[in-house]
mmCIF file of C-alpha atoms and ligand atoms in Angstrom:
data_model
loop_
_atom_site.group_PDB
_atom_site.id
_atom_site.type_symbol
_atom_site.label_atom_id
_atom_site.label_comp_id
_atom_site.label_asym_id
_atom_site.label_seq_id
_atom_site.Cartn_x
_atom_site.Cartn_y
_atom_site.Cartn_z
ATOM 1 C CA MET U 1 2.766 -23.722 -1.459
ATOM 2 C CA ARG U 2 3.921 -20.106 -1.877
ATOM 3 C CA VAL U 3 5.193 -17.867 0.860
ATOM 4 C CA GLY U 4 4.473 -14.140 0.906
ATOM 5 C CA LEU U 5 5.770 -11.461 3.233
ATOM 6 C CA ASP U 6 4.776 -7.877 3.662
ATOM 7 C CA VAL U 7 7.760 -6.222 5.304
ATOM 8 C CA GLY U 8 6.588 -3.015 6.990
ATOM 9 C CA GLY U 9 8.391 -0.399 9.079
ATOM 10 C CA THR U 10 7.327 -1.925 12.390
ATOM 11 C CA LYS U 11 6.002 -5.391 11.654
ATOM 12 C CA THR U 12 6.159 -8.080 9.030
ATOM 13 C CA ASP U 13 3.080 -10.036 7.975
ATOM 14 C CA ALA U 14 3.827 -13.498 6.527
ATOM 15 C CA VAL U 15 1.505 -15.992 4.930
ATOM 16 C CA VAL U 16 1.591 -19.377 3.244
ATOM 17 C CA VAL U 17 -0.800 -19.678 0.336
ATOM 18 C CA ASP U 18 -1.743 -23.123 -0.972
ATOM 19 C CA ASP U 19 -2.122 -24.142 -4.574
ATOM 20 C CA ALA U 20 -5.832 -23.180 -4.544
ATOM 21 C CA GLY U 21 -4.931 -19.661 -3.408
ATOM 22 C CA ALA U 22 -6.132 -20.031 0.181
ATOM 23 C CA VAL U 23 -4.136 -18.767 3.167
ATOM 24 C CA ALA U 24 -2.935 -21.914 4.942
ATOM 25 C CA GLY U 25 -1.010 -20.144 7.667
ATOM 26 C CA ARG U 26 -0.161 -16.649 8.883
ATOM 27 C CA ILE U 27 2.219 -15.104 11.404
ATOM 28 C CA ARG U 28 3.277 -11.603 12.305
ATOM 29 C CA LEU U 29 6.523 -10.507 13.856
ATOM 30 C CA ALA U 30 8.466 -7.319 14.540
ATOM 31 C CA THR U 31 10.679 -6.059 11.687
ATOM 32 C CA LEU U 32 14.340 -5.706 12.589
ATOM 33 C CA TRP U 33 16.138 -2.525 11.448
ATOM 34 C CA GLY U 34 18.466 -2.209 8.478
ATOM 35 C CA ALA U 35 19.295 -4.508 5.574
ATOM 36 C CA GLU U 36 20.709 -7.204 7.856
ATOM 37 C CA GLY U 37 17.699 -6.917 10.131
ATOM 38 C CA VAL U 38 15.255 -7.251 7.224
ATOM 39 C CA ALA U 39 17.110 -10.335 5.955
ATOM 40 C CA ARG U 40 16.957 -11.873 9.489
ATOM 41 C CA THR U 41 13.267 -11.021 9.810
ATOM 42 C CA VAL U 42 12.404 -12.686 6.516
ATOM 43 C CA ALA U 43 14.376 -15.814 7.376
ATOM 44 C CA ASP U 44 12.748 -15.961 10.840
ATOM 45 C CA ALA U 45 9.254 -15.470 9.386
ATOM 46 C CA VAL U 46 9.690 -18.253 6.802
ATOM 47 C CA ALA U 47 11.033 -20.609 9.437
ATOM 48 C CA ALA U 48 8.127 -19.757 11.763
ATOM 49 C CA LEU U 49 5.553 -20.395 9.020
ATOM 50 C CA GLY U 50 7.103 -23.837 8.580
ATOM 51 C CA THR U 51 6.321 -24.762 12.189
ATOM 52 C CA LEU U 52 2.556 -23.954 11.951
ATOM 53 C CA PRO U 53 0.150 -26.863 12.200
ATOM 54 C CA GLY U 54 -0.838 -28.222 8.744
ATOM 55 C CA VAL U 55 2.087 -26.470 7.012
ATOM 56 C CA ASP U 56 4.844 -28.549 5.556
ATOM 57 C CA PRO U 57 7.915 -26.417 4.814
ATOM 58 C CA THR U 58 9.270 -28.939 2.318
ATOM 59 C CA ARG U 59 6.321 -27.932 0.061
ATOM 60 C CA PHE U 60 7.402 -24.235 -0.008
ATOM 61 C CA ARG U 61 8.171 -23.421 -3.651
ATOM 62 C CA THR U 62 8.747 -19.639 -3.840
ATOM 63 C CA VAL U 63 9.007 -16.642 -1.559
ATOM 64 C CA GLY U 64 7.647 -13.256 -2.530
ATOM 65 C CA ILE U 65 8.534 -10.137 -0.535
ATOM 66 C CA GLY U 66 6.754 -6.838 -0.543
ATOM 67 C CA MET U 67 8.905 -3.941 0.742
ATOM 68 C CA PRO U 68 8.564 -0.203 0.796
ATOM 69 C CA GLY U 69 10.939 1.643 -1.440
ATOM 70 C CA GLN U 70 11.748 1.465 -5.109
ATOM 71 C CA VAL U 71 12.160 -1.898 -6.802
ATOM 72 C CA ARG U 72 13.806 -1.553 -10.185
ATOM 73 C CA PRO U 73 11.683 -3.580 -12.605
ATOM 74 C CA GLY U 74 13.217 -6.904 -13.399
ATOM 75 C CA THR U 75 15.788 -6.678 -10.639
ATOM 76 C CA MET U 76 16.137 -7.808 -7.035
ATOM 77 C CA ARG U 77 17.462 -4.443 -5.946
ATOM 78 C CA VAL U 78 15.531 -2.348 -3.469
ATOM 79 C CA THR U 79 16.430 1.320 -2.884
ATOM 80 C CA HIS U 80 15.154 4.111 -0.687
ATOM 81 C CA ALA U 81 13.320 1.800 1.818
ATOM 82 C CA LEU U 82 13.888 4.546 4.381
ATOM 83 C CA ASN U 83 11.460 3.376 7.060
ATOM 84 C CA LEU U 84 13.231 -0.023 7.107
ATOM 85 C CA GLY U 85 16.644 1.697 7.489
ATOM 86 C CA VAL U 86 17.577 0.345 4.054
ATOM 87 C CA ALA U 87 19.225 2.709 1.542
ATOM 88 C CA GLU U 88 19.979 -0.104 -0.886
ATOM 89 C CA MET U 89 19.620 -3.863 -0.717
ATOM 90 C CA ASP U 90 20.300 -6.685 -3.095
ATOM 91 C CA VAL U 91 17.698 -9.251 -2.145
ATOM 92 C CA HIS U 92 19.230 -11.929 -4.311
ATOM 93 C CA ARG U 93 22.542 -11.725 -2.473
ATOM 94 C CA THR U 94 21.347 -11.073 1.073
ATOM 95 C CA ILE U 95 18.059 -12.993 1.500
ATOM 96 C CA GLN U 96 18.006 -15.759 -1.097
ATOM 97 C CA PRO U 97 21.015 -17.678 0.429
ATOM 98 C CA LEU U 98 19.267 -17.681 3.865
ATOM 99 C CA LEU U 99 16.156 -19.353 2.380
ATOM 100 C CA GLY U 100 17.365 -21.741 -0.352
ATOM 101 C CA LEU U 101 14.205 -20.895 -2.332
ATOM 102 C CA PRO U 102 13.577 -18.686 -5.365
ATOM 103 C CA VAL U 103 12.785 -15.186 -4.119
ATOM 104 C CA ARG U 104 11.187 -12.216 -5.835
ATOM 105 C CA VAL U 105 10.723 -8.759 -4.377
ATOM 106 C CA GLU U 106 8.131 -6.129 -5.233
ATOM 107 C CA ASN U 107 7.191 -2.700 -3.985
ATOM 108 C CA ASP U 108 4.816 -3.194 -1.077
ATOM 109 C CA VAL U 109 1.969 -1.054 -2.522
ATOM 110 C CA LYS U 110 2.131 -2.864 -5.856
ATOM 111 C CA ALA U 111 2.138 -6.234 -4.042
ATOM 112 C CA ALA U 112 -0.843 -5.165 -1.976
ATOM 113 C CA ALA U 113 -2.664 -4.177 -5.188
ATOM 114 C CA VAL U 114 -2.119 -7.648 -6.597
ATOM 115 C CA GLY U 115 -3.333 -9.179 -3.349
ATOM 116 C CA ALA U 116 -6.430 -6.926 -3.179
ATOM 117 C CA ALA U 117 -7.250 -7.871 -6.786
ATOM 118 C CA SER U 118 -6.961 -11.598 -5.956
ATOM 119 C CA LEU U 119 -9.199 -11.292 -2.954
ATOM 120 C CA ARG U 120 -11.880 -9.446 -4.931
ATOM 121 C CA ASP U 121 -13.864 -10.151 -8.077
ATOM 122 C CA GLY U 122 -13.521 -7.808 -11.041
ATOM 123 C CA ASP U 123 -10.965 -7.120 -13.764
ATOM 124 C CA SER U 124 -9.418 -3.861 -12.614
ATOM 125 C CA LEU U 125 -8.759 -1.945 -9.429
ATOM 126 C CA ALA U 126 -6.510 0.567 -7.893
ATOM 127 C CA TYR U 127 -5.213 0.006 -4.410
ATOM 128 C CA LEU U 128 -4.705 3.344 -2.697
ATOM 129 C CA ASN U 129 -2.421 3.139 0.313
ATOM 130 C CA LEU U 130 -3.142 5.782 2.904
ATOM 131 C CA GLY U 131 -0.274 5.580 5.347
ATOM 132 C CA THR U 132 2.686 7.761 6.279
ATOM 133 C CA GLY U 133 2.809 8.545 2.531
ATOM 134 C CA ILE U 134 0.282 8.039 -0.261
ATOM 135 C CA ALA U 135 0.741 5.819 -3.284
ATOM 136 C CA ALA U 136 -1.408 3.573 -5.433
ATOM 137 C CA GLY U 137 -0.957 0.321 -7.327
ATOM 138 C CA ILE U 138 -3.060 -0.252 -10.421
ATOM 139 C CA VAL U 139 -4.046 -3.768 -11.491
ATOM 140 C CA VAL U 140 -5.581 -4.364 -14.914
ATOM 141 C CA ASP U 141 -6.471 -7.895 -16.035
ATOM 142 C CA GLY U 142 -4.634 -9.309 -13.004
ATOM 143 C CA ARG U 143 -1.359 -7.503 -13.820
ATOM 144 C CA VAL U 144 0.278 -4.521 -12.217
ATOM 145 C CA TRP U 145 0.341 -1.598 -14.593
ATOM 146 C CA ARG U 146 3.796 -0.026 -14.190
ATOM 147 C CA GLY U 147 4.024 2.467 -17.050
ATOM 148 C CA GLY U 148 7.211 3.156 -18.915
ATOM 149 C CA ARG U 149 9.479 3.667 -15.862
ATOM 150 C CA GLY U 150 7.581 2.080 -13.025
ATOM 151 C CA THR U 151 5.944 5.360 -11.844
ATOM 152 C CA ALA U 152 2.327 4.540 -12.738
ATOM 153 C CA GLY U 153 0.184 4.960 -9.595
ATOM 154 C CA GLU U 154 2.454 7.422 -7.783
ATOM 155 C CA VAL U 155 -0.510 9.698 -7.280
ATOM 156 C CA GLY U 156 0.831 11.023 -3.959
ATOM 157 C CA HIS U 157 2.892 13.644 -5.721
ATOM 158 C CA ILE U 158 0.221 15.027 -7.939
ATOM 159 C CA SER U 159 -0.440 18.613 -6.817
ATOM 160 C CA VAL U 160 -4.096 19.366 -6.272
ATOM 161 C CA ASP U 161 -3.631 22.786 -4.600
ATOM 162 C CA PRO U 162 -0.891 25.084 -5.948
ATOM 163 C CA GLY U 163 -1.242 27.140 -2.720
ATOM 164 C CA GLY U 164 -1.332 24.086 -0.461
ATOM 165 C CA PRO U 165 1.258 22.801 2.086
ATOM 166 C CA ARG U 166 4.844 22.010 1.138
ATOM 167 C CA CYS U 167 5.543 18.360 0.373
ATOM 168 C CA ARG U 168 8.672 16.418 1.284
ATOM 169 C CA CYS U 169 9.219 15.949 -2.442
ATOM 170 C CA GLY U 170 9.763 19.699 -2.801
ATOM 171 C CA GLY U 171 6.415 20.390 -4.434
ATOM 172 C CA ARG U 172 3.396 22.199 -2.970
ATOM 173 C CA GLY U 173 -0.136 20.962 -2.405
ATOM 174 C CA CYS U 174 0.652 17.330 -3.328
ATOM 175 C CA ILE U 175 -1.961 14.803 -2.346
ATOM 176 C CA GLU U 176 0.603 13.354 0.036
ATOM 177 C CA ALA U 177 1.198 16.754 1.638
ATOM 178 C CA MET U 178 -2.518 16.935 2.412
ATOM 179 C CA ALA U 179 -3.383 13.282 3.114
ATOM 180 C CA GLY U 180 -0.141 11.570 4.204
ATOM 181 C CA GLY U 181 -0.010 10.657 7.873
ATOM 182 C CA ALA U 182 3.466 12.164 8.273
ATOM 183 C CA SER U 183 2.441 15.467 6.732
ATOM 184 C CA ILE U 184 -0.752 15.677 8.832
ATOM 185 C CA ALA U 185 1.248 14.989 12.016
ATOM 186 C CA GLU U 186 3.727 17.688 11.069
ATOM 187 C CA ARG U 187 1.057 20.230 10.325
ATOM 188 C CA TRP U 188 -0.816 19.345 13.545
ATOM 189 C CA ASP U 189 2.437 19.557 15.507
ATOM 190 C CA ARG U 190 1.074 18.449 18.865
ATOM 191 C CA PRO U 191 2.235 15.468 20.907
ATOM 192 C CA GLY U 192 0.248 12.242 20.719
ATOM 193 C CA GLU U 193 0.569 8.640 19.603
ATOM 194 C CA TYR U 194 -2.108 8.806 16.882
ATOM 195 C CA PRO U 195 -1.963 12.308 15.397
ATOM 196 C CA VAL U 196 -4.547 11.752 12.675
ATOM 197 C CA ARG U 197 -7.065 10.375 15.188
ATOM 198 C CA ASP U 198 -6.304 13.350 17.435
ATOM 199 C CA VAL U 199 -7.048 15.659 14.445
ATOM 200 C CA PHE U 200 -10.423 13.977 13.848
ATOM 201 C CA ASP U 201 -11.299 14.217 17.581
ATOM 202 C CA ALA U 202 -10.268 17.886 17.724
ATOM 203 C CA ALA U 203 -12.182 18.669 14.601
ATOM 204 C CA ASP U 204 -15.285 17.120 16.184
ATOM 205 C CA ARG U 205 -14.765 19.472 19.174
ATOM 206 C CA GLY U 206 -14.638 22.484 16.836
ATOM 207 C CA ASP U 207 -10.854 23.122 16.620
ATOM 208 C CA ALA U 208 -10.286 25.261 13.527
ATOM 209 C CA LEU U 209 -6.807 23.885 12.515
ATOM 210 C CA ALA U 210 -8.036 20.306 12.978
ATOM 211 C CA ALA U 211 -11.136 21.007 10.852
ATOM 212 C CA ARG U 212 -8.917 22.369 8.100
ATOM 213 C CA LEU U 213 -6.545 19.405 8.206
ATOM 214 C CA ARG U 214 -9.478 16.947 8.181
ATOM 215 C CA ALA U 215 -11.054 18.695 5.236
ATOM 216 C CA ASP U 216 -7.764 18.724 3.358
ATOM 217 C CA LEU U 217 -7.394 14.977 3.974
ATOM 218 C CA ALA U 218 -10.841 14.276 2.515
ATOM 219 C CA VAL U 219 -10.311 16.561 -0.493
ATOM 220 C CA ALA U 220 -6.915 14.990 -1.266
ATOM 221 C CA VAL U 221 -8.142 11.365 -0.976
ATOM 222 C CA ALA U 222 -11.111 12.262 -3.171
ATOM 223 C CA ALA U 223 -8.710 13.788 -5.711
ATOM 224 C CA ALA U 224 -6.652 10.569 -5.721
ATOM 225 C CA VAL U 225 -9.812 8.515 -6.319
ATOM 226 C CA ARG U 226 -10.913 10.821 -9.114
ATOM 227 C CA ILE U 227 -7.505 10.732 -10.806
ATOM 228 C CA LEU U 228 -7.241 6.897 -10.592
ATOM 229 C CA VAL U 229 -10.698 6.427 -12.151
ATOM 230 C CA LEU U 230 -10.159 9.071 -14.813
ATOM 231 C CA THR U 231 -6.746 7.758 -15.888
ATOM 232 C CA ALA U 232 -7.250 4.004 -15.614
ATOM 233 C CA ASP U 233 -11.062 3.599 -15.335
ATOM 234 C CA VAL U 234 -10.626 1.126 -12.552
ATOM 235 C CA ASP U 235 -13.777 -0.629 -11.340
ATOM 236 C CA ALA U 236 -12.846 0.023 -7.746
ATOM 237 C CA VAL U 237 -10.437 2.024 -5.676
ATOM 238 C CA VAL U 238 -9.616 -0.098 -2.631
ATOM 239 C CA LEU U 239 -8.291 1.847 0.340
ATOM 240 C CA GLY U 240 -5.712 0.342 2.663
ATOM 241 C CA GLY U 241 -2.926 1.451 4.983
ATOM 242 C CA GLY U 242 -2.831 2.800 8.512
ATOM 243 C CA LEU U 243 -5.279 5.650 8.036
ATOM 244 C CA THR U 244 -8.062 3.176 7.134
ATOM 245 C CA ALA U 245 -8.326 2.391 10.885
ATOM 246 C CA LEU U 246 -10.366 5.638 10.785
ATOM 247 C CA ARG U 247 -12.455 4.433 7.795
ATOM 248 C CA GLU U 248 -15.839 4.968 9.434
ATOM 249 C CA ARG U 249 -15.020 8.626 10.051
ATOM 250 C CA LEU U 250 -12.968 9.190 6.890
ATOM 251 C CA LEU U 251 -15.095 7.603 4.150
ATOM 252 C CA PRO U 252 -18.202 9.744 4.532
ATOM 253 C CA ASP U 253 -15.966 12.875 4.284
ATOM 254 C CA VAL U 254 -14.334 11.473 1.103
ATOM 255 C CA ARG U 255 -17.652 10.516 -0.481
ATOM 256 C CA ARG U 256 -19.017 13.965 0.257
ATOM 257 C CA ALA U 257 -15.945 15.627 -1.267
ATOM 258 C CA LEU U 258 -16.395 13.475 -4.378
ATOM 259 C CA GLU U 259 -20.089 14.316 -4.667
ATOM 260 C CA THR U 260 -19.426 18.025 -4.104
ATOM 261 C CA GLY U 261 -16.673 17.993 -6.733
ATOM 262 C CA ALA U 262 -19.050 16.281 -9.252
ATOM 263 C CA ALA U 263 -22.130 18.355 -8.435
ATOM 264 C CA GLY U 264 -21.822 20.629 -11.447
ATOM 265 C CA SER U 265 -20.659 17.987 -13.870
ATOM 266 C CA PRO U 266 -23.076 15.434 -15.365
ATOM 267 C CA PHE U 267 -19.952 13.649 -16.785
ATOM 268 C CA LEU U 268 -18.306 13.217 -13.372
ATOM 269 C CA ARG U 269 -21.608 12.245 -11.821
ATOM 270 C CA SER U 270 -22.082 9.525 -14.424
ATOM 271 C CA LEU U 271 -18.824 7.882 -13.268
ATOM 272 C CA ALA U 272 -20.295 7.140 -9.801
ATOM 273 C CA LEU U 273 -16.890 7.822 -8.208
ATOM 274 C CA ALA U 274 -18.153 7.561 -4.592
ATOM 275 C CA ASP U 275 -19.628 4.109 -5.280
ATOM 276 C CA ARG U 276 -16.304 2.756 -6.474
ATOM 277 C CA ILE U 277 -14.541 3.224 -3.138
ATOM 278 C CA GLU U 278 -13.989 0.220 -0.949
ATOM 279 C CA ALA U 279 -11.726 -0.323 2.040
ATOM 280 C CA LEU U 280 -9.766 -3.404 2.936
ATOM 281 C CA PRO U 281 -11.150 -5.141 6.056
ATOM 282 C CA GLU U 282 -9.131 -4.487 9.204
ATOM 283 C CA GLY U 283 -6.189 -6.937 9.396
ATOM 284 C CA SER U 284 -6.534 -8.000 5.780
ATOM 285 C CA PRO U 285 -3.606 -10.140 4.539
ATOM 286 C CA ALA U 286 -3.886 -8.537 1.074
ATOM 287 C CA ALA U 287 -0.302 -7.226 0.974
ATOM 288 C CA ALA U 288 1.310 -10.561 2.046
ATOM 289 C CA VAL U 289 -1.004 -12.577 -0.239
ATOM 290 C CA GLY U 290 -0.023 -10.273 -3.099
ATOM 291 C CA ALA U 291 3.636 -10.825 -2.353
ATOM 292 C CA ALA U 292 3.040 -14.606 -2.439
ATOM 293 C CA ILE U 293 1.395 -14.245 -5.874
ATOM 294 C CA VAL U 294 4.309 -12.108 -7.124
ATOM 295 C CA GLY U 295 6.758 -14.736 -5.882
ATOM 296 C CA GLY U 296 4.673 -17.509 -7.455
ATOM 297 C CA ALA U 297 4.816 -15.647 -10.769
ATOM 298 C CA LEU U 298 8.487 -16.761 -10.967
ATOM 299 C CA ASP U 299 7.082 -19.946 -12.465
ATOM 300 C CA SER U 300 4.195 -18.582 -14.546
ATOM 301 C CA GLU U 301 5.424 -15.106 -15.476
ATOM 302 C CA GLU U 302 1.967 -13.818 -14.619
ATOM 303 C CA VAL U 303 1.659 -10.411 -12.957
ATOM 304 C CA VAL U 304 5.268 -9.412 -13.499
ATOM 305 C CA ALA U 305 5.643 -10.220 -17.177
ATOM 306 C CA HIS U 306 7.313 -6.901 -17.779
ATOM 307 C CA GLY U 307 9.522 -6.884 -14.688
HETATM 308 ZN ZN1 ZN I 401 5.008 15.684 -3.271
#
């Protein structure tokens, strides 16, 4: 049995996957702050999984952890996991001793891409995470495509509007500046627990700023889909992340933006971009399952053959 954890800014999703690849147990718990808090959360999650009915913790073989931030290929070092309060963390030193099991860590979006690919038929996909920020993981033949320096899939910082809003990366009109939850909340600048939902509601009521932000969101997500298909020719672009809670309202806008963008181009129309979009079901364990697969690759060297 392989354990997989998706350590997020507020909660951690943990699964046990059996040898046939089925989820044998799942728990969720709040993520504690900082490197020590993350290590404690991981240890608590693994222990809690071991108490679930039908789960025998002596059969746990590996632990895979998906975390936001940068994971240097081939290392156990995580940096810039800012929404976990972690500037730098050596997972080998801090977490492995608490577990007594082989541990591997992966960027959370790349882990989710692996999980989404395992839960779906087909050779290739991109997982496009629509959350506070925007990033994608590309899986080809069951393996994460990293590129030369691990940057492949970082579509959030491709500028699609030179006159667009400033991005936290310093650029202007980045996909993330137009479609990232944090950027939308900042541009909306009104109190509320779910700013993007508020923007959709206000746009429905005819608010001009909200309509602009909602249109920008659709255009930027459509651009990300177009870029992912044109660069990697993935069969599907699977959407996940917090913003997909609004999928029923978001997807028609995105499909329309893709169709409008392709209207004058027989080539783009032939790619059927809008038909390649899928969304993870609500509450999907894809990210934690992907982490379990990445951890399990310790034995097989699948998925992470190049780090
Ligand atoms: Zn940017």
